[in-house]
Amino acid sequence: MDKLHQTLMRYFGYDSFKTGQEDIIQSVLNQKDTVAMLPTGGGKSICYQIPGYMTDGLVLIISPLLSLMEDQVERMKMRGEKRVAALNSTLSFQERRHIIRHLPSYKFLFVAPEALMSEMLLEQLKSMHIGLFVVDEAHCISEWGHDFRPEYSKLGEWREALGHPVALALTATATKQTLKDTVQTLRLQHPDFHIHSVNRPNIALVKEAHETKEAKEKRAIELVEYLQGPGLIYCPTRQMTEDMALIMKQKTHQRVEYYHGGMDAGDRMLIQQQFISGQLDLICCTSAFGMGIDKADIRFVIHMSPPQSIEAFMQEIGRAGRDGKKSVSILLYTEEDADIQQHLIQAEGFDEPEIDFFLARLTQMQTNDEKKLREQLMESGLQETRARMLIHYYRMYQSDEPRVLLMKLKEKLQDRQTEKLRKVWQFKERITDHGCFRQSLLSYFYEQLDQTESASSDSCCSSCGLDLSDYEKKDQPLELNEMKHWKTVLDRMFHLTKEAQH
DNA sequence: CGTATAATGTCTAGACATTATACGGTGCTCTAGT
């Protein structure tokens, strides 16, 4: 047995790697910057943990969500790893200071990109040897980067400040453009790419056109009654998640809750846990639900309208069928759906007078302090996310002369909007197309459907002919459900669930 | 674009219709001090 497999066995108790893992680890061990795309549930965390054990230095993991970090830390601790911590705002000041002061005694450190703004942390990290710089869920770099979480676009700068440690970017869904963004933003040099298909043959793809919103709702109720659960319903707004959950509670016999970003953290955690442990059959949610949800047996995902991009859609349907069993994704849409998205995007853009106005505000201010700039703009009536985006580009071109600055700013904001609109349009195009839906989605990632590995036509997509009765609810006696629930609880207690770590 | 709330308008003065406006989704950060 080679050293790689010995490490795998010693720390994780597995005797073989999943597809792709070994090559990715090898690449990192060879000191190559690496970009890896593995399907959801493909075992991404092993790809940085094993190199961590086999090399010197701290493994710094940039993670987008607090819950994700905490989840990972907990799992690693349950496995027996003590030298791991997540540094974030859930800790008290003392706890944070303690971790920063004792950084050399840690092997794995999880942080959000925003945390690297802290001088104290950055200085301490600079004085250490960083063995590996990991960016988890790397598609966030381009998806959330400039306008939503601008710190994502500074990761490259920070990596350089830390002495250019080897980088590993991990994701499940990325287009060529996203990969390019990742390479650029992280300032990777001649990286190794390990790209695996985004296709999930066990998820059948259905799309249905309806005339009205009411018709979609009616259909959703039918589906929830008919289909084998558990399931998810993705809604475009927070309001709608609550409405749908109410309707479903009244009209179906399912245990239902809603979930969105506006709820407090405790409720969100509770519902997520109840769903994972099998005490809920259905969750009506916005796009806030999903990342880091490790539930293997989700059987269906219904979309009440198309999300803003094909990537987002793939991420969301990818939450179904992680156990490899037959699952189904159903997209309900009306003709107008894409138009709404389009208007939303246009509404968040800046028109010329707005740019002039806010730019004047920015240049008037004698400070370069990000916080103060943001406060000022928000006082002038700008939303936080828009203010941050504007400041980001403003600082990028600040050293140029005013006219050039204005020109570049306008150009950037325009590009950003055009790009978003293009994504909506590209999705719309594929929804109205009558060819194989699966092939059509894969073509967005420049993939060809491989006939040998693909699903047979009766479980491919609605365009290829699909029999929904394959996904019909199997009546299970209640006791069996209860037993299954308790088995899950016990397994979790003793950490026996395979999918937990692998 | 579509929906929810706020503001205005109406006619046996407090409820009710009409019109105007805002917003829609995703999340991190952090004080302070012996």
XYZ file of C-alpha atoms (C1' of nucleotides) in Angstrom:
536
model
C 0.000 0.000 0.000
C 1.443 3.421 -0.937
C 1.650 6.360 1.413
C -1.478 8.003 -0.015
C -3.648 4.967 0.665
C -2.042 4.486 4.066
C -3.019 8.025 4.993
C -6.534 7.469 3.682
C -6.902 4.311 5.740
C -5.297 5.759 8.845
C -7.343 8.947 9.062
C -10.553 8.070 7.267
C -10.814 4.303 7.357
C -11.409 3.947 3.618
C -9.418 1.591 1.422
C -9.994 3.339 -1.879
C -10.467 6.805 -3.320
C -13.518 8.042 -5.158
C -13.198 9.086 -8.792
C -10.839 11.986 -9.213
C -9.697 12.349 -5.621
C -6.327 10.680 -6.061
C -5.301 12.780 -9.074
C -6.283 15.988 -7.335
C -4.324 15.099 -4.213
C -1.322 14.071 -6.285
C -1.398 17.364 -8.119
C -1.444 19.315 -4.864
C 1.365 17.199 -3.444
C 3.407 18.031 -6.532
C 3.107 21.693 -5.493
C 0.867 22.527 -8.435
C -1.944 25.034 -8.187
C -5.040 22.957 -8.806
C -8.587 23.585 -9.949
C -10.906 20.680 -9.290
C -14.509 20.114 -10.218
C -16.096 17.081 -8.572
C -19.781 16.262 -8.548
C -21.734 17.117 -5.388
C -21.071 14.442 -2.823
C -17.857 13.489 -4.586
C -15.719 13.846 -1.484
C -14.049 17.201 -1.891
C -12.895 17.649 1.699
C -10.565 14.645 1.528
C -8.753 16.418 -1.293
C -7.293 18.968 1.116
C -7.241 16.961 4.311
C -4.935 14.251 3.017
C -2.354 16.664 1.571
C -2.591 18.410 4.929
C -1.443 15.278 6.710
C 1.283 14.593 4.194
C 2.919 18.022 4.121
C 4.142 20.709 6.496
C 2.367 23.935 7.200
C -1.105 25.187 7.874
C -3.998 24.311 5.593
C -6.056 27.482 5.202
C -9.555 26.820 3.918
C -11.664 29.692 2.579
C -15.287 28.752 2.985
C -18.351 30.816 2.035
C -20.682 29.985 4.919
C -20.427 29.817 8.674
C -22.550 26.687 8.758
C -20.303 24.976 6.244
C -17.196 25.746 8.266
C -18.734 24.599 11.470
C -20.008 21.429 9.891
C -16.559 20.565 8.583
C -14.816 21.382 11.826
C -17.242 19.250 13.760
C -16.756 16.296 11.465
C -13.013 16.553 11.643
C -13.169 16.743 15.409
C -15.460 13.702 15.559
C -12.873 11.894 13.468
C -10.307 12.717 16.126
C -8.572 15.759 14.658
C -7.948 18.331 17.359
C -5.786 20.824 15.479
C -8.705 22.340 13.596
C -10.694 25.534 14.068
C -13.077 27.909 12.324
C -12.289 31.546 12.918
C -15.411 33.661 12.623
C -17.896 35.981 14.231
C -19.686 33.234 16.154
C -16.686 33.145 18.485
C -16.170 35.608 21.289
C -13.368 38.126 21.114
C -11.334 36.108 23.599
C -11.809 32.890 21.690
C -10.748 34.546 18.479
C -7.711 36.144 20.027
C -6.749 32.836 21.570
C -6.869 31.047 18.223
C -4.902 33.767 16.467
C -2.226 33.768 19.170
C -1.932 30.007 19.036
C -2.179 29.592 15.289
C 1.014 27.518 15.004
C -0.600 24.754 16.993
C -3.348 24.319 14.395
C -3.167 22.275 11.206
C -6.477 23.251 9.573
C -8.045 26.716 9.749
C -11.397 27.620 8.200
C -12.211 31.278 7.491
C -14.617 33.318 5.387
C -12.976 35.584 2.803
C -14.095 38.592 4.836
C -12.060 37.432 7.807
C -8.840 38.076 5.896
C -9.585 41.796 6.066
C -8.485 41.616 9.663
C -4.932 42.936 9.949
C -4.341 40.967 13.091
C -5.128 37.659 11.409
C -3.333 38.479 8.186
C -0.157 39.540 10.005
C -0.134 36.384 12.067
C -0.707 34.240 8.970
C 2.131 36.019 7.179
C 4.531 34.946 9.872
C 3.609 31.309 9.347
C 4.164 28.715 6.695
C 0.938 28.106 4.782
C 1.119 24.652 3.256
C -2.074 24.851 1.242
C -4.536 27.615 0.349
C -7.915 26.027 -0.295
C -10.954 27.757 -1.748
C -14.029 25.662 -1.121
C -17.131 26.160 -3.289
C -14.931 28.147 -5.638
C -17.778 29.044 -7.988
C -18.634 31.667 -5.372
C -15.630 33.642 -6.611
C -17.373 34.654 -9.784
C -20.959 34.215 -8.683
C -20.710 36.243 -5.509
C -17.463 38.010 -6.221
C -17.796 41.612 -7.232
C -21.225 42.774 -6.350
C -22.260 40.608 -3.472
C -19.168 39.666 -1.531
C -16.342 41.776 -2.923
C -13.750 40.238 -0.601
C -13.886 37.196 -2.831
C -12.104 39.167 -5.506
C -9.227 40.007 -3.190
C -8.271 36.412 -2.474
C -5.461 36.504 -5.020
C -3.952 39.587 -3.458
C -4.100 37.996 -0.032
C -2.632 34.752 -1.284
C 0.337 36.687 -2.615
C 0.691 38.500 0.670
C 0.872 35.108 2.341
C 3.864 34.126 0.241
C 2.074 32.394 -2.621
C 1.130 29.074 -1.043
C -0.066 26.272 -3.318
C -3.757 26.811 -4.065
C -6.567 24.334 -4.486
C -9.939 25.542 -5.810
C -12.827 23.124 -5.365
C -16.304 23.259 -6.856
C -19.101 21.107 -8.213
C -20.405 23.397 -10.914
C -18.370 25.768 -13.005
C -18.501 27.000 -16.559
C -15.363 27.742 -18.545
C -15.851 31.397 -17.664
C -16.116 30.606 -13.963
C -12.940 28.533 -14.132
C -11.186 31.371 -15.924
C -12.367 33.839 -13.266
C -11.090 31.508 -10.576
C -7.639 31.238 -12.146
C -7.421 34.997 -12.595
C -8.777 35.995 -9.226
C -6.615 33.564 -7.277
C -3.663 34.431 -9.546
C -2.932 30.782 -10.221
C 0.078 29.959 -12.354
C -0.231 27.173 -14.921
C -2.721 25.288 -12.775
C -3.661 21.646 -13.189
C -7.314 21.184 -14.058
C -9.251 18.174 -12.880
C -12.690 18.615 -14.340
C -15.346 15.967 -13.983
C -18.744 15.924 -15.616
C -21.568 17.957 -14.124
C -23.994 15.372 -15.452
C -25.942 13.415 -12.870
C -27.471 10.487 -14.769
C -29.640 9.383 -11.834
C -31.542 12.672 -11.816
C -34.293 12.721 -14.429
C -35.025 16.192 -15.812
C -38.569 17.356 -16.380
C -39.731 20.754 -17.599
C -43.350 21.736 -17.861
C -44.869 24.864 -19.361
C -47.912 26.307 -17.644
C -50.170 29.212 -18.446
C -50.363 30.915 -15.078
C -48.848 31.048 -11.654
C -51.951 29.377 -10.238
C -51.577 26.479 -12.652
C -48.008 25.979 -11.478
C -49.136 25.939 -7.864
C -51.839 23.411 -8.585
C -49.364 21.216 -10.388
C -46.872 21.490 -7.526
C -49.492 20.222 -5.092
C -50.242 17.265 -7.347
C -46.569 16.446 -7.651
C -45.928 16.623 -3.931
C -48.788 14.218 -3.273
C -47.665 11.914 -6.024
C -43.885 11.810 -5.857
C -41.741 9.841 -3.481
C -40.117 12.220 -0.996
C -38.330 13.783 0.677
C -38.243 16.783 -1.616
C -37.418 20.440 -2.084
C -39.404 23.222 -3.711
C -37.321 26.176 -4.853
C -39.238 29.458 -4.963
C -38.107 32.790 -6.393
C -39.024 34.921 -3.345
C -39.097 34.628 0.430
C -42.777 35.474 0.471
C -43.535 32.631 -1.857
C -41.713 30.047 0.266
C -44.025 30.920 3.155
C -47.147 30.876 1.000
C -46.252 27.576 -0.614
C -45.444 25.947 2.709
C -48.868 26.990 4.000
C -50.651 25.637 0.938
C -48.743 22.386 1.122
C -49.549 21.964 4.802
C -53.228 22.452 4.072
C -53.523 20.428 0.902
C -51.061 17.586 1.233
C -50.259 15.076 3.905
C -46.641 16.031 4.122
C -44.621 17.490 6.932
C -43.612 20.849 5.493
C -41.557 23.896 6.491
C -40.181 26.923 4.699
C -36.621 28.223 4.677
C -35.058 31.485 3.509
C -32.294 33.951 4.288
C -34.534 36.304 6.242
C -35.139 33.865 9.079
C -33.035 33.878 12.193
C -30.117 31.504 12.355
C -31.665 29.318 15.028
C -34.805 28.563 13.038
C -32.781 27.898 9.944
C -30.554 25.465 11.764
C -33.513 23.696 13.335
C -35.377 23.170 10.080
C -32.271 22.042 8.308
C -31.612 19.479 11.039
C -35.204 18.261 11.051
C -35.088 17.768 7.319
C -31.770 15.954 7.404
C -32.912 13.640 10.169
C -36.138 12.756 8.376
C -38.650 14.621 10.522
C -39.741 16.750 7.559
C -40.772 15.585 4.084
C -40.667 18.851 2.218
C -38.973 22.225 2.373
C -40.119 25.270 0.422
C -37.041 27.436 0.096
C -35.154 30.153 -1.723
C -31.669 29.660 -3.056
C -30.427 30.154 0.508
C -31.087 26.491 1.176
C -28.642 23.982 -0.061
C -24.952 24.605 0.165
C -23.590 22.245 2.744
C -26.791 20.232 3.059
C -25.610 16.702 3.343
C -28.720 14.639 2.844
C -28.302 11.652 0.588
C -31.889 10.632 -0.070
C -33.611 13.716 -1.478
C -35.850 12.235 -4.186
C -37.214 15.280 -5.972
C -36.516 18.972 -6.512
C -39.269 21.182 -7.907
C -38.557 24.675 -9.252
C -41.467 27.112 -9.226
C -39.609 29.235 -11.788
C -36.166 29.165 -13.418
C -33.277 30.461 -11.293
C -30.972 33.205 -12.592
C -28.468 30.915 -14.268
C -27.897 27.391 -15.448
C -25.112 27.002 -12.880
C -27.523 27.858 -10.080
C -30.054 25.398 -11.492
C -27.475 22.608 -11.643
C -26.391 23.310 -8.071
C -29.970 23.196 -6.870
C -31.078 20.037 -8.658
C -27.766 18.459 -7.653
C -29.027 18.247 -4.093
C -31.249 15.350 -5.166
C -30.113 11.753 -5.307
C -26.693 11.948 -3.747
C -27.137 8.304 -2.802
C -27.076 7.534 -6.519
C -30.667 6.334 -6.559
C -33.274 7.478 -9.051
C -34.447 11.030 -8.426
C -36.267 13.652 -10.407
C -36.023 17.390 -11.019
C -39.108 19.241 -12.205
C -39.002 22.761 -13.574
C -42.352 24.555 -13.751
C -42.339 27.706 -15.826
C -44.492 30.239 -17.601
C -43.560 32.384 -20.547
C -43.106 35.486 -18.388
C -40.730 33.968 -15.849
C -37.564 34.938 -17.670
C -38.808 38.471 -18.160
C -39.209 38.968 -14.430
C -35.605 37.950 -13.853
C -34.536 40.303 -16.587
C -36.310 43.230 -14.992
C -34.862 42.376 -11.614
C -31.358 42.499 -12.993
C -32.004 45.731 -14.821
C -33.401 47.256 -11.653
C -30.248 46.566 -9.666
C -27.989 48.125 -12.272
C -26.898 51.756 -12.256
C -28.040 54.274 -14.831
C -25.796 57.138 -15.865
C -27.173 59.873 -13.588
C -26.884 57.493 -10.644
C -23.259 56.758 -11.431
C -22.507 60.470 -11.766
C -24.262 61.236 -8.514
C -22.655 58.545 -6.386
C -19.263 58.970 -7.960
C -19.396 62.648 -7.018
C -20.183 61.588 -3.469
C -17.237 59.232 -3.394
C -14.727 61.722 -4.747
C -15.920 64.427 -2.331
C -15.095 62.276 0.607
C -11.590 62.690 1.884
C -11.414 59.214 3.318
C -10.496 55.904 1.800
C -11.897 53.909 4.646
C -14.236 51.341 3.155
C -16.656 51.435 6.062
C -17.027 55.210 5.984
C -17.475 55.263 2.229
C -20.157 52.634 2.491
C -21.962 54.456 5.276
C -22.002 57.650 3.233
C -23.427 55.971 0.168
C -26.047 54.172 2.175
C -27.088 57.448 3.762
C -27.596 58.774 0.249
C -30.075 55.980 -0.250
C -28.000 53.187 -1.796
C -28.519 49.566 -0.799
C -25.587 47.930 0.923
C -24.804 45.414 -1.798
C -24.922 48.051 -4.509
C -22.784 50.391 -2.429
C -20.155 47.716 -1.963
C -20.020 46.933 -5.636
C -19.610 50.573 -6.530
C -16.859 51.097 -3.976
C -15.084 47.997 -5.206
C -14.806 49.321 -8.770
C -14.165 52.856 -7.594
C -11.117 51.750 -5.653
C -9.966 49.618 -8.539
C -9.694 52.644 -10.837
C -9.195 55.336 -8.213
C -5.679 56.155 -9.351
C -6.833 56.962 -12.888
C -7.734 60.503 -13.801
C -11.424 61.377 -13.218
C -12.617 61.021 -16.803
C -10.977 57.646 -17.257
C -12.286 56.543 -13.885
C -15.832 57.432 -14.865
C -15.521 55.670 -18.193
C -14.087 52.487 -16.731
C -16.652 52.438 -13.965
C -19.546 52.732 -16.381
C -18.052 50.091 -18.596
C -17.566 47.637 -15.736
C -21.048 48.070 -14.347
C -22.517 47.685 -17.802
C -20.495 44.532 -18.496
C -21.575 42.992 -15.262
C -25.210 43.562 -16.073
C -24.929 42.338 -19.628
C -23.294 39.182 -18.362
C -26.108 38.529 -15.923
C -28.743 39.152 -18.555
C -26.957 36.791 -20.895
C -27.170 34.022 -18.310
C -30.902 34.473 -17.933
C -31.301 34.448 -21.680
C -29.154 31.351 -22.108
C -31.392 29.497 -19.688
C -34.559 30.716 -21.347
C -33.254 29.539 -24.691
C -32.789 26.022 -23.363
C -36.144 25.902 -21.646
C -38.043 26.698 -24.808
C -35.921 24.397 -26.951
C -37.548 21.069 -27.806
C -34.448 18.896 -28.017
C -33.012 16.744 -25.234
C -33.015 18.975 -22.141
C -30.083 17.172 -20.570
C -27.885 17.567 -23.624
C -28.936 21.160 -23.880
C -27.902 21.916 -20.285
C -24.616 20.048 -20.665
C -23.791 22.009 -23.794
C -23.633 25.106 -21.590
C -20.646 23.492 -19.899
C -19.284 22.442 -23.293
C -20.033 18.842 -22.503
C -21.346 16.164 -24.806
C -23.755 13.613 -23.431
C -21.864 10.338 -23.391
C -24.353 7.697 -24.503
C -22.582 4.875 -22.692
C -22.618 6.463 -19.266
C -25.840 8.403 -19.641
C -29.197 7.298 -18.380
C -31.478 5.388 -20.695
C -34.039 7.549 -22.466
C -36.855 6.627 -20.087
C -35.021 8.338 -17.235
C -33.271 11.119 -19.143
C -35.645 14.037 -19.530
C -39.160 15.036 -20.505
C -38.058 15.721 -24.062
C -36.742 12.180 -24.413
C -39.921 10.657 -23.004
C -40.168 10.027 -19.306
C -42.570 8.088 -17.166
C -43.144 9.906 -13.897
C -44.758 6.839 -12.356
C -41.250 5.511 -11.772
C -40.986 8.204 -9.121
C -44.339 7.598 -7.519
C -44.695 7.486 -3.768
C -44.332 4.049 -2.302
C -46.603 3.747 0.669
C -44.503 2.940 3.636
C -46.026 1.957 6.935
C -45.450 4.651 9.513
C -43.472 2.379 11.824
C -40.948 1.797 9.089
C -40.452 5.520 8.662
C -40.020 5.915 12.376
C -37.498 3.096 12.511
C -35.591 4.583 9.651
C -35.546 7.866 11.519
C -34.131 6.319 14.665
C -31.575 4.407 12.715
C -30.400 7.667 11.189
C -30.194 9.297 14.591
C -28.167 6.448 16.035
C -25.910 6.249 13.009
C -25.199 9.918 13.345
C -24.517 9.601 17.018
C -21.924 6.961 16.341
C -20.833 8.688 13.180
C -21.467 5.686 10.998
C -23.119 7.328 8.022
C -20.896 6.746 5.015
C -21.842 9.917 3.255
C -20.844 11.941 6.264
C -17.213 12.206 5.362
C -16.585 10.417 2.091
C -43.057 42.355 -14.290
C -45.973 41.346 -10.082
C -47.025 41.781 -5.345
C -47.280 44.028 -0.772
C -47.550 47.945 1.808
C -48.006 53.097 2.329
C -50.283 57.188 1.142
C -53.993 59.576 -0.637
C -58.900 60.192 -1.873
C -63.817 59.619 -1.009
C -68.225 60.778 1.358
C -73.536 61.697 5.953
C -65.530 61.291 9.703
C -64.097 56.216 10.098
C -64.103 52.565 7.082
C -63.157 51.444 2.099
C -61.669 52.106 -2.653
C -58.031 53.902 -5.511
C -53.405 55.216 -6.618
C -48.284 55.696 -5.526
C -44.099 53.609 -4.147
C -40.777 50.002 -2.881
C -38.959 45.747 -3.420
C -37.827 41.212 -4.934
C -32.018 36.751 -3.710
C -27.538 35.079 -2.002
C -23.724 36.512 3.740
C -19.815 37.981 5.911
C -18.054 41.458 9.343
C -17.620 43.459 14.807
C -17.086 47.033 20.233
C -14.597 46.854 24.520
C -10.809 46.057 28.167
C -8.072 44.332 32.657
